[in-house]
mmCIF file of C-alpha atoms and ligand atoms in Angstrom:
data_model
loop_
_atom_site.group_PDB
_atom_site.id
_atom_site.type_symbol
_atom_site.label_atom_id
_atom_site.label_comp_id
_atom_site.label_asym_id
_atom_site.label_seq_id
_atom_site.Cartn_x
_atom_site.Cartn_y
_atom_site.Cartn_z
ATOM 1 C CA VAL A 2 75.252 -52.316 10.060
ATOM 2 C CA ASN A 3 77.365 -49.026 9.808
ATOM 3 C CA LEU A 4 75.401 -46.548 7.737
ATOM 4 C CA PRO A 5 75.875 -44.215 5.895
ATOM 5 C CA PHE A 6 78.839 -46.352 4.256
ATOM 6 C CA ALA A 7 81.025 -45.429 1.649
ATOM 7 C CA PRO A 8 84.197 -47.471 1.127
ATOM 8 C CA THR A 9 87.655 -45.750 0.951
ATOM 9 C CA LEU A 10 88.561 -46.699 -2.627
ATOM 10 C CA PRO A 11 90.474 -48.690 -4.056
ATOM 11 C CA ILE A 12 90.530 -51.519 -2.349
ATOM 12 C CA VAL A 13 93.840 -53.624 -3.250
ATOM 13 C CA THR A 14 94.434 -57.341 -3.428
ATOM 14 C CA PRO A 15 97.521 -59.100 -4.364
ATOM 15 C CA ARG A 16 96.237 -58.934 -8.070
ATOM 16 C CA LEU A 17 93.414 -56.857 -8.322
ATOM 17 C CA SER A 18 91.828 -53.150 -7.803
ATOM 18 C CA LEU A 19 88.416 -52.769 -6.396
ATOM 19 C CA ARG A 20 87.676 -49.068 -7.657
ATOM 20 C CA ARG A 21 84.963 -47.121 -8.266
ATOM 21 C CA PHE A 22 83.716 -46.947 -12.031
ATOM 22 C CA ARG A 23 83.988 -44.319 -14.730
ATOM 23 C CA THR A 24 82.942 -43.503 -18.083
ATOM 24 C CA ALA A 25 86.083 -44.805 -19.916
ATOM 25 C CA ASP A 26 84.694 -48.697 -18.563
ATOM 26 C CA LEU A 27 81.867 -48.730 -21.592
ATOM 27 C CA ASP A 28 83.938 -50.881 -23.934
ATOM 28 C CA PRO A 29 85.605 -53.018 -21.683
ATOM 29 C CA LEU A 30 82.195 -53.473 -19.675
ATOM 30 C CA LEU A 31 80.250 -54.039 -22.910
ATOM 31 C CA ALA A 32 82.901 -56.617 -23.913
ATOM 32 C CA PHE A 33 81.615 -59.160 -21.253
ATOM 33 C CA HIS A 34 78.100 -57.873 -20.279
ATOM 34 C CA SER A 35 77.187 -58.454 -24.033
ATOM 35 C CA LEU A 36 77.654 -62.582 -24.175
ATOM 36 C CA ALA A 37 74.737 -64.526 -23.440
ATOM 37 C CA GLU A 38 77.275 -67.020 -22.168
ATOM 38 C CA ALA A 39 78.340 -64.118 -19.324
ATOM 39 C CA VAL A 40 74.323 -63.187 -18.416
ATOM 40 C CA ARG A 41 73.292 -66.316 -18.919
ATOM 41 C CA PHE A 42 72.376 -66.585 -14.678
ATOM 42 C CA VAL A 43 71.813 -62.877 -14.292
ATOM 43 C CA PRO A 44 68.909 -60.514 -14.351
ATOM 44 C CA PHE A 45 69.221 -58.843 -17.670
ATOM 45 C CA GLU A 46 69.724 -59.782 -21.156
ATOM 46 C CA ALA A 47 73.141 -59.580 -23.070
ATOM 47 C CA ARG A 48 73.744 -55.428 -22.672
ATOM 48 C CA THR A 49 73.356 -53.495 -26.366
ATOM 49 C CA ARG A 50 75.611 -50.443 -26.199
ATOM 50 C CA GLU A 51 72.690 -48.055 -24.948
ATOM 51 C CA SER A 52 71.762 -50.444 -22.384
ATOM 52 C CA MET A 53 75.597 -50.312 -21.102
ATOM 53 C CA ALA A 54 75.587 -47.181 -21.020
ATOM 54 C CA THR A 55 72.690 -46.427 -18.794
ATOM 55 C CA ALA A 56 73.255 -49.307 -16.558
ATOM 56 C CA LEU A 57 77.391 -47.928 -16.198
ATOM 57 C CA ASP A 58 75.972 -44.364 -15.559
ATOM 58 C CA ARG A 59 74.093 -46.657 -12.350
ATOM 59 C CA LYS A 60 77.124 -48.135 -11.914
ATOM 60 C CA ILE A 61 78.841 -45.032 -11.504
ATOM 61 C CA CYS A 62 76.846 -43.634 -9.031
ATOM 62 C CA SER A 63 76.561 -46.387 -6.446
ATOM 63 C CA SER A 64 79.179 -45.593 -4.008
ATOM 64 C CA VAL A 65 77.439 -45.109 -0.791
ATOM 65 C CA LEU A 66 75.309 -47.503 1.032
ATOM 66 C CA ARG A 67 72.394 -44.971 3.033
ATOM 67 C CA GLN A 68 69.003 -47.461 3.521
ATOM 68 C CA GLU A 69 67.758 -50.320 2.227
ATOM 69 C CA GLY A 70 68.137 -51.259 -2.050
ATOM 70 C CA ASP A 71 71.452 -49.336 -2.020
ATOM 71 C CA LEU A 72 73.870 -51.014 -3.861
ATOM 72 C CA LEU A 73 78.168 -50.720 -3.753
ATOM 73 C CA GLU A 74 79.572 -51.161 -7.190
ATOM 74 C CA PHE A 75 83.287 -51.749 -7.752
ATOM 75 C CA ALA A 76 85.019 -52.202 -11.319
ATOM 76 C CA VAL A 77 88.007 -54.591 -10.822
ATOM 77 C CA SER A 78 90.605 -54.445 -12.770
ATOM 78 C CA SER A 79 94.451 -55.743 -12.776
ATOM 79 C CA THR A 80 96.721 -54.258 -10.426
ATOM 80 C CA ARG A 81 99.563 -54.951 -13.540
ATOM 81 C CA ASP A 82 98.036 -53.560 -16.090
ATOM 82 C CA GLY A 83 94.528 -51.540 -15.307
ATOM 83 C CA THR A 84 92.718 -54.303 -17.247
ATOM 84 C CA LEU A 85 89.201 -54.081 -16.567
ATOM 85 C CA VAL A 86 88.212 -57.971 -15.394
ATOM 86 C CA GLY A 87 85.293 -57.918 -13.723
ATOM 87 C CA ASP A 88 81.948 -55.976 -12.179
ATOM 88 C CA VAL A 89 81.334 -56.765 -8.781
ATOM 89 C CA LEU A 90 78.328 -55.456 -6.213
ATOM 90 C CA LEU A 91 77.373 -55.455 -2.254
ATOM 91 C CA ALA A 92 73.213 -54.490 -1.969
ATOM 92 C CA LEU A 93 71.958 -53.938 1.188
ATOM 93 C CA ARG A 94 68.976 -56.499 1.407
ATOM 94 C CA SER A 95 68.075 -55.459 5.101
ATOM 95 C CA VAL A 96 69.054 -53.151 7.643
ATOM 96 C CA GLU A 97 67.129 -54.583 10.524
ATOM 97 C CA ASN A 98 68.823 -57.845 9.972
ATOM 98 C CA ALA A 99 71.894 -56.413 8.935
ATOM 99 C CA THR A 100 72.247 -58.217 5.536
ATOM 100 C CA LEU A 101 74.151 -57.703 2.366
ATOM 101 C CA GLU A 102 74.041 -59.798 -1.053
ATOM 102 C CA ILE A 103 76.708 -60.160 -2.948
ATOM 103 C CA GLY A 104 76.974 -60.266 -7.220
ATOM 104 C CA TYR A 105 79.465 -60.672 -9.486
ATOM 105 C CA LEU A 106 80.081 -60.990 -13.042
ATOM 106 C CA PHE A 107 83.269 -61.379 -14.595
ATOM 107 C CA ASP A 108 84.736 -61.416 -18.095
ATOM 108 C CA PRO A 109 85.414 -64.987 -19.516
ATOM 109 C CA ALA A 110 88.578 -63.974 -20.967
ATOM 110 C CA HIS A 111 89.806 -63.896 -17.444
ATOM 111 C CA GLY A 112 88.281 -66.467 -16.259
ATOM 112 C CA HIS A 113 89.517 -69.333 -13.856
ATOM 113 C CA LEU A 114 92.460 -67.622 -12.743
ATOM 114 C CA GLY A 115 91.243 -66.724 -9.290
ATOM 115 C CA TYR A 116 90.514 -63.471 -10.033
ATOM 116 C CA ALA A 117 86.703 -64.034 -8.515
ATOM 117 C CA THR A 118 87.526 -66.040 -5.410
ATOM 118 C CA GLU A 119 90.172 -62.844 -4.630
ATOM 119 C CA THR A 120 87.704 -60.225 -5.204
ATOM 120 C CA VAL A 121 84.629 -62.053 -3.209
ATOM 121 C CA ARG A 122 87.093 -62.307 -0.451
ATOM 122 C CA ALA A 123 88.100 -58.930 -0.428
ATOM 123 C CA LEU A 124 83.842 -57.684 -0.730
ATOM 124 C CA LEU A 125 83.527 -60.134 2.314
ATOM 125 C CA ASP A 126 86.065 -58.391 4.243
ATOM 126 C CA LEU A 127 84.135 -55.090 3.589
ATOM 127 C CA ALA A 128 80.964 -56.400 4.447
ATOM 128 C CA PHE A 129 82.282 -57.755 7.698
ATOM 129 C CA SER A 130 84.815 -55.699 8.757
ATOM 130 C CA GLY A 131 84.047 -51.689 7.131
ATOM 131 C CA ILE A 132 79.773 -52.048 7.080
ATOM 132 C CA GLU A 133 79.475 -54.543 10.063
ATOM 133 C CA ALA A 134 77.351 -56.828 8.375
ATOM 134 C CA HIS A 135 75.804 -59.637 10.367
ATOM 135 C CA ARG A 136 75.384 -61.982 7.310
ATOM 136 C CA VAL A 137 76.214 -62.233 3.449
ATOM 137 C CA ILE A 138 74.248 -64.181 0.897
ATOM 138 C CA ALA A 139 74.316 -65.152 -2.214
ATOM 139 C CA ARG A 140 71.506 -65.941 -4.544
ATOM 140 C CA ILE A 141 72.425 -68.365 -7.413
ATOM 141 C CA ASP A 142 70.402 -70.392 -10.242
ATOM 142 C CA VAL A 143 71.074 -74.314 -9.305
ATOM 143 C CA ARG A 144 72.770 -74.548 -12.445
ATOM 144 C CA ASN A 145 75.263 -71.783 -12.490
ATOM 145 C CA ILE A 146 78.015 -74.459 -11.628
ATOM 146 C CA PRO A 147 80.394 -71.934 -11.694
ATOM 147 C CA SER A 148 78.934 -69.485 -8.957
ATOM 148 C CA ARG A 149 78.304 -72.323 -6.598
ATOM 149 C CA ALA A 150 81.782 -73.160 -6.778
ATOM 150 C CA LEU A 151 82.907 -69.940 -6.126
ATOM 151 C CA CYS A 152 80.737 -69.243 -2.588
ATOM 152 C CA ALA A 153 81.710 -72.619 -1.597
ATOM 153 C CA ARG A 154 85.708 -71.651 -2.428
ATOM 154 C CA VAL A 155 85.214 -68.470 -0.034
ATOM 155 C CA GLY A 156 83.440 -70.671 2.689
ATOM 156 C CA MET A 157 80.393 -69.424 2.385
ATOM 157 C CA ARG A 158 77.130 -72.543 3.352
ATOM 158 C CA GLN A 159 74.485 -73.719 1.284
ATOM 159 C CA GLU A 160 71.665 -73.097 3.093
ATOM 160 C CA ALA A 161 68.504 -74.069 0.957
ATOM 161 C CA GLN A 162 67.389 -74.910 -2.074
ATOM 162 C CA LEU A 163 64.293 -73.310 -3.210
ATOM 163 C CA LEU A 164 62.440 -75.134 -6.253
ATOM 164 C CA GLU A 165 61.086 -72.962 -9.146
ATOM 165 C CA ASN A 166 60.778 -70.007 -6.978
ATOM 166 C CA SER A 167 61.689 -67.849 -9.823
ATOM 167 C CA TRP A 168 59.829 -67.176 -13.056
ATOM 168 C CA PHE A 169 63.666 -66.491 -14.753
ATOM 169 C CA LYS A 170 64.176 -65.920 -18.632
ATOM 170 C CA GLY A 171 61.012 -67.720 -19.717
ATOM 171 C CA GLU A 172 61.469 -70.545 -17.677
ATOM 172 C CA TRP A 173 61.148 -71.248 -14.053
ATOM 173 C CA SER A 174 64.461 -71.812 -12.104
ATOM 174 C CA SER A 175 65.701 -73.012 -8.616
ATOM 175 C CA GLU A 176 67.478 -71.382 -6.782
ATOM 176 C CA ALA A 177 70.452 -72.481 -4.133
ATOM 177 C CA SER A 178 70.757 -69.927 -1.242
ATOM 178 C CA TYR A 179 74.257 -69.304 -0.160
ATOM 179 C CA ALA A 180 75.401 -67.259 3.217
ATOM 180 C CA LEU A 181 77.888 -66.740 5.567
ATOM 181 C CA LEU A 182 77.781 -64.608 9.405
ATOM 182 C CA SER A 183 80.142 -61.917 10.564
ATOM 183 C CA HIS A 184 81.293 -64.882 13.366
ATOM 184 C CA GLU A 185 82.311 -67.239 10.944
ATOM 185 C CA TRP A 186 84.671 -64.575 9.232
ATOM 186 C CA PRO A 187 87.978 -65.120 10.359
ATOM 187 C CA THR A 188 89.138 -60.653 10.182
ATOM 188 C CA ALA A 189 85.368 -59.581 11.251
HETATM 189 C C1 LIG B 207 80.963 -66.973 -11.211
HETATM 190 C C2 LIG B 207 82.163 -67.019 -11.890
HETATM 191 C C3 LIG B 207 82.451 -65.167 -11.435
HETATM 192 C C4 LIG B 207 82.980 -67.532 -11.744
HETATM 193 O O1 LIG B 207 84.319 -67.294 -12.339
HETATM 194 P P1 LIG B 207 85.688 -68.268 -12.418
HETATM 195 O O2 LIG B 207 86.603 -67.800 -13.040
HETATM 196 O O3 LIG B 207 85.290 -69.760 -12.028
HETATM 197 O O4 LIG B 207 86.296 -67.877 -10.673
HETATM 198 P P2 LIG B 207 87.728 -67.809 -10.465
HETATM 199 O O5 LIG B 207 88.371 -66.434 -11.281
HETATM 200 O O6 LIG B 207 87.528 -67.077 -8.452
HETATM 201 O O7 LIG B 207 88.642 -69.195 -10.845
HETATM 202 C C5 LIG B 207 88.370 -69.951 -10.103
HETATM 203 C C6 LIG B 207 88.901 -71.403 -11.161
HETATM 204 O O8 LIG B 207 90.296 -71.065 -10.973
HETATM 205 C C7 LIG B 207 90.921 -71.769 -10.807
HETATM 206 N N1 LIG B 207 92.300 -70.814 -9.805
HETATM 207 C C8 LIG B 207 93.746 -70.694 -10.707
HETATM 208 N N2 LIG B 207 94.435 -70.076 -10.071
HETATM 209 C C9 LIG B 207 93.666 -69.387 -9.115
HETATM 210 C C10 LIG B 207 93.716 -68.824 -7.634
HETATM 211 N N3 LIG B 207 95.202 -67.898 -7.843
HETATM 212 N N4 LIG B 207 92.969 -68.770 -6.637
HETATM 213 C C11 LIG B 207 91.834 -69.466 -6.809
HETATM 214 N N5 LIG B 207 91.684 -70.185 -7.934
HETATM 215 C C12 LIG B 207 91.979 -70.462 -9.080
HETATM 216 C C13 LIG B 207 90.758 -72.216 -9.785
HETATM 217 O O9 LIG B 207 90.957 -73.758 -9.007
HETATM 218 C C14 LIG B 207 89.357 -72.308 -9.870
HETATM 219 O O10 LIG B 207 88.549 -73.517 -11.130
HETATM 220 P P3 LIG B 207 87.975 -74.617 -10.953
HETATM 221 O O11 LIG B 207 86.415 -73.984 -11.222
HETATM 222 O O12 LIG B 207 88.370 -75.369 -12.285
HETATM 223 O O13 LIG B 207 88.189 -75.190 -9.841
HETATM 224 C C15 LIG B 207 82.164 -66.549 -13.570
HETATM 225 O O14 LIG B 207 81.807 -67.781 -14.195
HETATM 226 C C16 LIG B 207 81.064 -65.447 -14.058
HETATM 227 O O15 LIG B 207 81.355 -64.307 -14.387
HETATM 228 N N6 LIG B 207 79.729 -65.639 -14.692
HETATM 229 C C17 LIG B 207 78.555 -65.120 -15.388
HETATM 230 C C18 LIG B 207 78.075 -63.848 -14.331
HETATM 231 C C19 LIG B 207 77.135 -64.741 -13.002
HETATM 232 O O16 LIG B 207 76.951 -66.063 -13.652
HETATM 233 N N7 LIG B 207 77.285 -64.127 -12.176
HETATM 234 C C20 LIG B 207 76.876 -65.050 -11.008
HETATM 235 C C21 LIG B 207 75.201 -64.965 -10.550
HETATM 236 S S1 LIG B 207 74.591 -65.908 -9.319
#
């Protein structure tokens, strides 16, 4: 991997802009981070204003990859009117194995428009072409059908299903593991 790595922002796609977070994102982020349905399969509970502010501070600072565990976090906004529609990240899981993980959470008010698909394609471009990752993974609760559909839509492959491998929000959860390799991605 190409470290340290700080992306040139914004990254612009046909309908969206991936940019750094800023303090003014608090209210639009809270609008969907506070919804039980939106956070059902992500590793935190519905946010309060206070926990959202703490999380936003971290997002604002997550702009460079230097070492394992570092995150690059992006606000996804509409290029038409600037509305914040989603929140995505790339996490550096292994330097030795050049492996990144993707994560995403979109406002359901702007769902089913292909915004998440458009964004994840841009993240894969960045991961493979800019960061020079070898492998990008996604780890998804098997019950999270929209997220699994998204990974399949962008060409990620389900490589495993791990049965009840994590104690998650008060019950055992099974994981569908998705991955894509750099030589499988057209622009890498
Ligand atoms: C996972 C998540 C991002 C998927 O959102 P989504 O709205 O289904 O995804 P997209 O924005 O890419 O929209 C795709 C849908 O819009 C449709 N669509 C409409 N216009 C489209 C376009 N121009 N391009 C692609 N798809 C389009 C697709 O057909 C698809 O619908 P379908 O699933 O009925 O086939 C969303 O459900 C979410 O944020 N969930 C909560 C957080 C979460 O669970 N994160 C994952 C943790 S692992």
